[in-house]
Amino acid sequence: MGYQAAVAAAAAATRAQTATAGASLLELISGRALTYGTWAVRGAPVAGLLVGMMPGRLNDGEQDFIDRMRLAQMREAPSRVRYTWENDSRGNPVPHGWHTPPGRDSVRVRKMEYDSRAQAYTFTTEEEPRITIVWTPDRTDEKKPWNTGNQARPVLPNPVVVDPLPHDTGITATTSPAPEEKSFADYILILPFPDLPPIYIYLSKPPVEFLEVELYSDFKRRSRQGMYEADHMPSAAAVKAYLRREYPNLKETEIQEFSSQVAAIVVPKDVHQKISETYGGRNTPAQIDLDSQSLRAAVNRNLDAIKPALKKHGATESQIEAARVKIHELNRSVGLYE
């Protein structure tokens, strides 16, 4: 390499390192790179983030191709197939494609904008927690290991399984969202370079953590790492019974939706399945009726029932009580009780 070329390469590497400072570099896991340059992500929390990428042409057949110029003018583009990260039987993230019906087939189209401070092109996602995708045409040439905190390596089947998006609304689930609740975190990103194709990305959320408390709906699409489950506090069945009694004019679809807007706590699978008062057959009609009479009291009973087991898994008294406080705060915030 000549002197000028070496200087240019060093300058490019410096620019790339500046652009990705404080970010986690994205690793090519298999296949060939879709673009030149360096991709990275930054944000809090970044741990557990997975980004799948493929060219912007999502469907087979020339008639499905949306040319770059027209795509750049759109805010949404139709696609017969969209992708999510799902967990296999071992808790490893696996890309999964879904044939999407009309009404669920629109992918957001966004342009990556130049950030003069970072000297790179960036895009910040619109869902929480927000993360920023960074791209620079330069290479960092760094040899350091790549890591975003995700301990589970993705499994990339070939080909990726593509299933119809289920329409069955009669399915209920206690530990995972029903199929009709499937949500997508995907975008088509446009870079202002004519030789770069639009890039389709699909994101994962960070994995859940022991004793984490959020609304149950916020745990959708988050890896349980093969170890945990989200336990409703109070049970979804108790919330439904309460809503049917107190608000008889509510539609069943509204009751189903509201019952996912209830606090949940992340606990080990064995604690949920073997000890929780409201898991499976233990959640009898009598238990449901009792809990529905006072949802606040139900939370306290349900949490007290698993408290000794949580301590055996390493939880402290203060951690459990802090979780109790947040559970009540969340349930008050959505109007379940005062």
Coordinates of C-alpha atoms in Angstrom, one line a residue:
M1 CA 0.0 0.0 0.0
G2 CA 1.4 3.4 -1.0
Y3 CA 1.9 6.2 1.5
Q4 CA -1.2 8.2 0.4
A5 CA -3.4 5.1 0.4
A6 CA -2.2 4.3 3.9
V7 CA -2.9 7.8 5.1
A8 CA -6.4 7.7 3.6
A9 CA -7.1 4.3 5.2
A10 CA -6.0 5.5 8.6
A11 CA -8.1 8.6 8.3
A12 CA -11.1 6.5 7.3
A13 CA -10.6 4.2 10.2
T14 CA -10.4 7.2 12.5
R15 CA -13.6 8.6 11.1
A16 CA -15.4 5.3 11.6
Q17 CA -14.1 5.0 15.2
T18 CA -15.3 8.5 15.9
A19 CA -18.7 7.8 14.4
T20 CA -19.2 4.6 16.4
A21 CA -17.7 5.8 19.7
G22 CA -19.9 4.6 22.6
A23 CA -21.8 2.3 20.2
S24 CA -21.8 -1.5 19.7
L25 CA -20.6 -2.6 16.4
L26 CA -22.9 -5.0 14.5
E27 CA -21.4 -8.3 13.5
L28 CA -22.1 -10.2 10.2
I29 CA -23.2 -13.6 11.5
S30 CA -23.7 -15.3 8.2
G31 CA -24.0 -14.6 4.4
R32 CA -22.4 -11.7 2.7
A33 CA -22.5 -8.0 3.7
L34 CA -25.3 -6.0 2.2
T35 CA -23.4 -2.8 2.2
Y36 CA -19.9 -1.5 2.6
G37 CA -18.9 0.5 5.7
T38 CA -19.7 0.0 9.3
W39 CA -23.0 -0.5 11.1
A40 CA -23.4 0.1 14.8
V41 CA -26.1 0.7 17.4
R42 CA -26.2 2.8 20.5
G43 CA -28.9 3.4 23.1
A44 CA -30.0 2.3 26.5
P45 CA -30.4 -0.5 27.0
V46 CA -28.7 -2.0 24.0
A47 CA -28.1 -5.3 25.7
G48 CA -29.9 -8.1 23.9
L49 CA -30.5 -6.1 20.8
L50 CA -30.5 -8.1 17.6
V51 CA -30.8 -6.5 14.1
G52 CA -31.6 -8.5 11.1
M53 CA -30.9 -7.0 7.7
M54 CA -31.8 -7.8 4.2
P55 CA -32.2 -5.8 0.9
G56 CA -35.3 -3.6 0.7
R57 CA -36.9 -5.9 -1.9
L58 CA -38.9 -8.1 0.5
N59 CA -41.1 -10.1 -1.9
D60 CA -40.5 -12.5 -4.7
G61 CA -41.4 -11.5 -8.2
E62 CA -40.6 -8.4 -10.3
Q63 CA -44.2 -7.0 -9.8
D64 CA -43.5 -6.6 -6.1
F65 CA -40.4 -4.5 -6.5
I66 CA -40.7 -0.9 -5.4
D67 CA -38.1 1.3 -7.1
R68 CA -35.8 3.3 -4.9
M69 CA -37.1 6.7 -6.0
R70 CA -40.7 5.8 -5.2
L71 CA -39.8 4.1 -2.0
A72 CA -37.9 7.2 -0.8
Q73 CA -41.1 9.2 -1.1
M74 CA -43.2 6.8 1.0
R75 CA -43.7 6.7 4.8
E76 CA -44.9 3.1 4.6
A77 CA -44.4 0.3 2.0
P78 CA -46.5 -2.9 1.6
S79 CA -44.8 -6.2 2.1
R80 CA -46.3 -9.7 2.0
V81 CA -43.7 -11.0 4.4
R82 CA -42.4 -9.3 7.6
Y83 CA -40.0 -10.7 10.2
T84 CA -39.6 -11.0 13.9
W85 CA -37.1 -12.6 16.3
E86 CA -38.7 -15.6 18.0
N87 CA -37.1 -17.9 20.6
D88 CA -36.6 -21.6 19.8
S89 CA -37.0 -24.4 22.4
R90 CA -33.6 -23.6 23.9
G91 CA -34.2 -19.9 24.2
N92 CA -32.1 -18.9 21.3
P93 CA -33.4 -16.1 19.0
V94 CA -34.4 -17.2 15.6
P95 CA -35.6 -15.0 12.7
H96 CA -39.2 -15.9 11.7
G97 CA -41.1 -14.6 8.7
W98 CA -44.8 -14.0 8.6
H99 CA -47.1 -13.8 5.6
T100 CA -49.0 -10.6 6.5
P101 CA -52.6 -9.9 5.5
P102 CA -53.9 -6.5 4.4
G103 CA -53.8 -4.1 7.3
R104 CA -50.7 -5.8 8.8
D105 CA -48.5 -5.5 5.7
S106 CA -47.2 -1.9 6.0
V107 CA -43.5 -1.5 6.9
R108 CA -42.3 2.0 8.0
V109 CA -39.9 3.7 5.5
R110 CA -37.4 6.1 7.0
K111 CA -34.3 7.9 5.7
M112 CA -31.1 7.8 7.6
E113 CA -30.0 11.4 8.2
Y114 CA -26.4 12.7 8.3
D115 CA -25.3 13.6 11.8
S116 CA -22.5 16.2 11.4
R117 CA -21.3 15.8 15.0
A118 CA -20.9 12.0 14.7
Q119 CA -19.9 12.3 11.0
A120 CA -22.2 9.4 10.2
Y121 CA -25.7 8.6 9.1
T122 CA -28.1 7.7 11.9
F123 CA -31.7 6.6 12.5
T124 CA -33.4 6.4 15.9
T125 CA -36.2 3.9 16.3
E126 CA -39.7 5.1 17.3
E127 CA -40.6 2.5 19.9
E128 CA -39.2 2.3 23.4
P129 CA -36.5 1.8 24.4
R130 CA -35.1 4.0 21.7
I131 CA -32.0 2.9 20.0
T132 CA -30.0 4.6 17.3
I133 CA -28.7 2.8 14.2
V134 CA -25.4 4.2 12.9
W135 CA -23.8 3.8 9.5
T136 CA -20.6 5.2 8.2
P137 CA -19.0 4.4 4.8
D138 CA -15.7 3.9 6.5
R139 CA -14.4 0.8 8.2
T140 CA -13.0 0.9 11.8
D141 CA -10.5 -1.9 11.2
E142 CA -10.8 -2.8 14.8
K143 CA -10.3 -6.4 15.9
K144 CA -12.0 -6.2 19.3
P145 CA -14.8 -8.7 19.9
W146 CA -18.3 -7.6 19.1
N147 CA -20.9 -7.7 21.9
T148 CA -24.2 -6.0 22.7
G149 CA -24.7 -7.9 25.9
N150 CA -26.8 -10.6 24.3
Q151 CA -25.5 -13.9 25.6
A152 CA -27.8 -16.0 23.4
R153 CA -26.3 -16.3 19.9
P154 CA -28.9 -16.1 17.2
V155 CA -29.7 -19.3 15.2
L156 CA -30.1 -18.6 11.5
P157 CA -32.0 -21.4 9.7
N158 CA -31.7 -21.7 6.0
P159 CA -34.2 -21.0 4.7
V160 CA -36.0 -18.9 7.3
V161 CA -39.4 -20.3 8.2
V162 CA -42.3 -18.2 6.9
D163 CA -45.8 -18.9 8.4
P164 CA -49.2 -17.3 7.9
L165 CA -49.9 -14.7 10.5
P166 CA -52.6 -16.4 12.6
H167 CA -56.1 -15.0 12.6
D168 CA -57.5 -17.2 15.4
T169 CA -58.6 -14.8 18.2
G170 CA -59.9 -17.7 20.3
I171 CA -56.5 -18.6 21.6
T172 CA -55.5 -17.6 25.1
A173 CA -52.1 -17.7 26.7
T174 CA -50.7 -17.2 30.2
T175 CA -47.0 -16.8 29.5
S176 CA -46.8 -15.5 25.9
P177 CA -48.8 -13.2 23.7
A178 CA -51.6 -14.7 21.6
P179 CA -50.9 -14.8 17.9
E180 CA -53.2 -11.9 17.1
E181 CA -51.0 -9.7 19.4
K182 CA -48.0 -10.3 17.2
S183 CA -46.2 -6.9 16.8
F184 CA -43.4 -5.9 14.5
A185 CA -40.4 -3.7 15.0
D186 CA -39.2 -3.3 11.5
Y187 CA -38.2 -0.6 9.1
I188 CA -37.0 0.0 5.6
L189 CA -34.0 2.4 5.8
I190 CA -32.9 4.6 2.9
L191 CA -29.3 5.8 2.6
P192 CA -28.6 8.7 0.3
F193 CA -26.2 6.7 -1.9
P194 CA -27.4 5.4 -5.3
D195 CA -25.3 2.3 -5.1
L196 CA -26.8 1.2 -1.7
P197 CA -30.1 -0.7 -1.8
P198 CA -32.8 0.1 0.8
I199 CA -32.2 -2.0 3.9
Y200 CA -35.0 -3.9 5.7
I201 CA -34.2 -4.2 9.4
Y202 CA -36.1 -6.0 12.2
L203 CA -35.2 -5.6 15.8
S204 CA -35.4 -7.5 19.0
K205 CA -36.1 -6.1 22.5
P206 CA -33.7 -6.6 25.4
P207 CA -34.3 -9.9 27.3
V208 CA -36.3 -9.8 30.5
E209 CA -34.5 -9.7 33.8
F210 CA -35.3 -11.4 37.1
L211 CA -37.8 -9.4 39.2
E212 CA -38.3 -6.9 36.4
V213 CA -41.8 -5.3 36.6
E214 CA -43.7 -3.8 33.7
L215 CA -47.1 -3.9 32.1
Y216 CA -47.5 -7.4 30.7
S217 CA -47.9 -5.9 27.2
D218 CA -44.4 -4.4 27.5
F219 CA -42.9 -7.9 27.8
K220 CA -44.1 -8.8 24.3
R221 CA -41.3 -9.9 21.9
R222 CA -38.7 -9.9 24.8
S223 CA -36.7 -13.1 25.2
R224 CA -37.4 -15.0 28.4
Q225 CA -33.9 -16.5 28.0
G226 CA -35.4 -20.0 28.5
M227 CA -35.4 -19.3 32.2
Y228 CA -38.2 -16.9 33.0
E229 CA -41.8 -16.2 32.6
A230 CA -43.9 -13.0 33.2
D231 CA -46.5 -13.6 36.0
H232 CA -49.6 -11.3 35.8
M233 CA -50.2 -9.4 39.0
P234 CA -53.2 -9.8 39.4
S235 CA -54.0 -12.6 37.0
A236 CA -55.5 -11.8 33.6
A237 CA -58.5 -13.9 34.4
A238 CA -59.2 -11.9 37.6
V239 CA -58.9 -8.7 35.6
K240 CA -61.3 -10.0 33.0
A241 CA -63.8 -11.1 35.6
Y242 CA -63.6 -7.7 37.3
L243 CA -64.1 -5.8 34.0
R244 CA -67.1 -8.0 33.0
R245 CA -68.8 -7.3 36.4
E246 CA -68.0 -3.6 36.7
Y247 CA -68.3 -2.6 33.0
P248 CA -70.9 -4.9 31.4
N249 CA -71.0 -2.8 28.3
L250 CA -67.4 -3.5 27.3
K251 CA -66.8 -5.6 24.2
E252 CA -64.9 -8.8 24.6
T253 CA -62.1 -7.5 22.4
E254 CA -61.8 -4.5 24.7
I255 CA -61.6 -6.8 27.7
Q256 CA -58.9 -8.9 26.1
E257 CA -56.9 -5.7 25.3
F258 CA -57.3 -4.3 28.8
S259 CA -56.3 -7.5 30.4
S260 CA -52.8 -7.2 28.9
Q261 CA -52.5 -3.8 30.4
V262 CA -51.8 -5.2 33.9
A263 CA -48.6 -5.3 35.8
A264 CA -46.4 -8.4 35.6
I265 CA -43.2 -9.6 37.3
V266 CA -40.5 -11.7 35.8
V267 CA -39.9 -14.9 37.8
P268 CA -38.2 -18.2 37.2
K269 CA -40.2 -20.7 35.2
D270 CA -40.4 -23.2 38.0
V271 CA -41.7 -20.6 40.4
H272 CA -44.5 -19.5 38.0
Q273 CA -45.5 -23.0 37.0
K274 CA -45.2 -24.8 40.3
I275 CA -46.0 -22.2 43.0
S276 CA -48.0 -19.3 41.5
E277 CA -51.6 -19.3 42.8
T278 CA -52.9 -18.4 39.4
Y279 CA -51.0 -20.7 37.0
G280 CA -52.9 -23.2 35.0
G281 CA -55.4 -25.4 36.9
R282 CA -54.6 -23.7 40.2
N283 CA -56.5 -20.6 38.9
T284 CA -59.9 -22.1 39.7
P285 CA -63.2 -20.2 39.2
A286 CA -63.3 -19.7 43.0
Q287 CA -59.7 -18.3 42.9
I288 CA -60.6 -16.0 40.0
D289 CA -63.8 -14.8 41.7
L290 CA -61.9 -14.1 45.0
D291 CA -59.1 -12.2 43.2
S292 CA -61.6 -10.1 41.1
Q293 CA -63.3 -8.8 44.2
S294 CA -60.2 -6.8 45.2
L295 CA -57.4 -6.7 42.6
R296 CA -55.1 -4.9 45.0
A297 CA -55.5 -7.6 47.7
A298 CA -55.1 -10.2 45.0
V299 CA -51.7 -8.7 44.0
N300 CA -50.5 -8.9 47.6
R301 CA -51.7 -12.5 48.1
N302 CA -50.3 -13.7 44.7
L303 CA -46.9 -12.1 45.4
D304 CA -46.7 -13.3 49.0
A305 CA -47.4 -16.9 47.7
I306 CA -44.2 -16.9 45.6
K307 CA -42.1 -14.7 47.9
P308 CA -40.3 -17.5 49.7
A309 CA -39.4 -19.2 46.4
L310 CA -38.1 -15.9 45.0
K311 CA -35.8 -15.6 48.0
K312 CA -34.5 -19.1 47.3
H313 CA -33.6 -17.8 43.8
G314 CA -31.6 -15.0 45.3
A315 CA -34.1 -12.2 45.7
T316 CA -33.9 -10.0 48.8
E317 CA -36.7 -8.7 50.9
S318 CA -36.1 -5.1 49.7
Q319 CA -36.1 -6.2 46.1
I320 CA -39.4 -8.0 46.4
E321 CA -41.0 -5.1 48.2
A322 CA -39.7 -2.6 45.7
A323 CA -41.3 -4.8 43.0
R324 CA -44.6 -4.8 45.0
V325 CA -44.5 -1.0 45.0
K326 CA -44.0 -0.8 41.3
I327 CA -46.7 -3.4 40.6
H328 CA -49.3 -1.2 42.5
E329 CA -48.0 1.9 40.8
L330 CA -48.5 0.4 37.3
N331 CA -51.9 -1.0 38.1
R332 CA -53.0 2.4 39.5
S333 CA -51.7 4.2 36.4
V334 CA -54.0 2.1 34.2
G335 CA -57.0 2.6 36.5
L336 CA -57.3 -1.0 37.9
Y337 CA -57.6 0.3 41.4
E338 CA -56.7 3.2 43.6

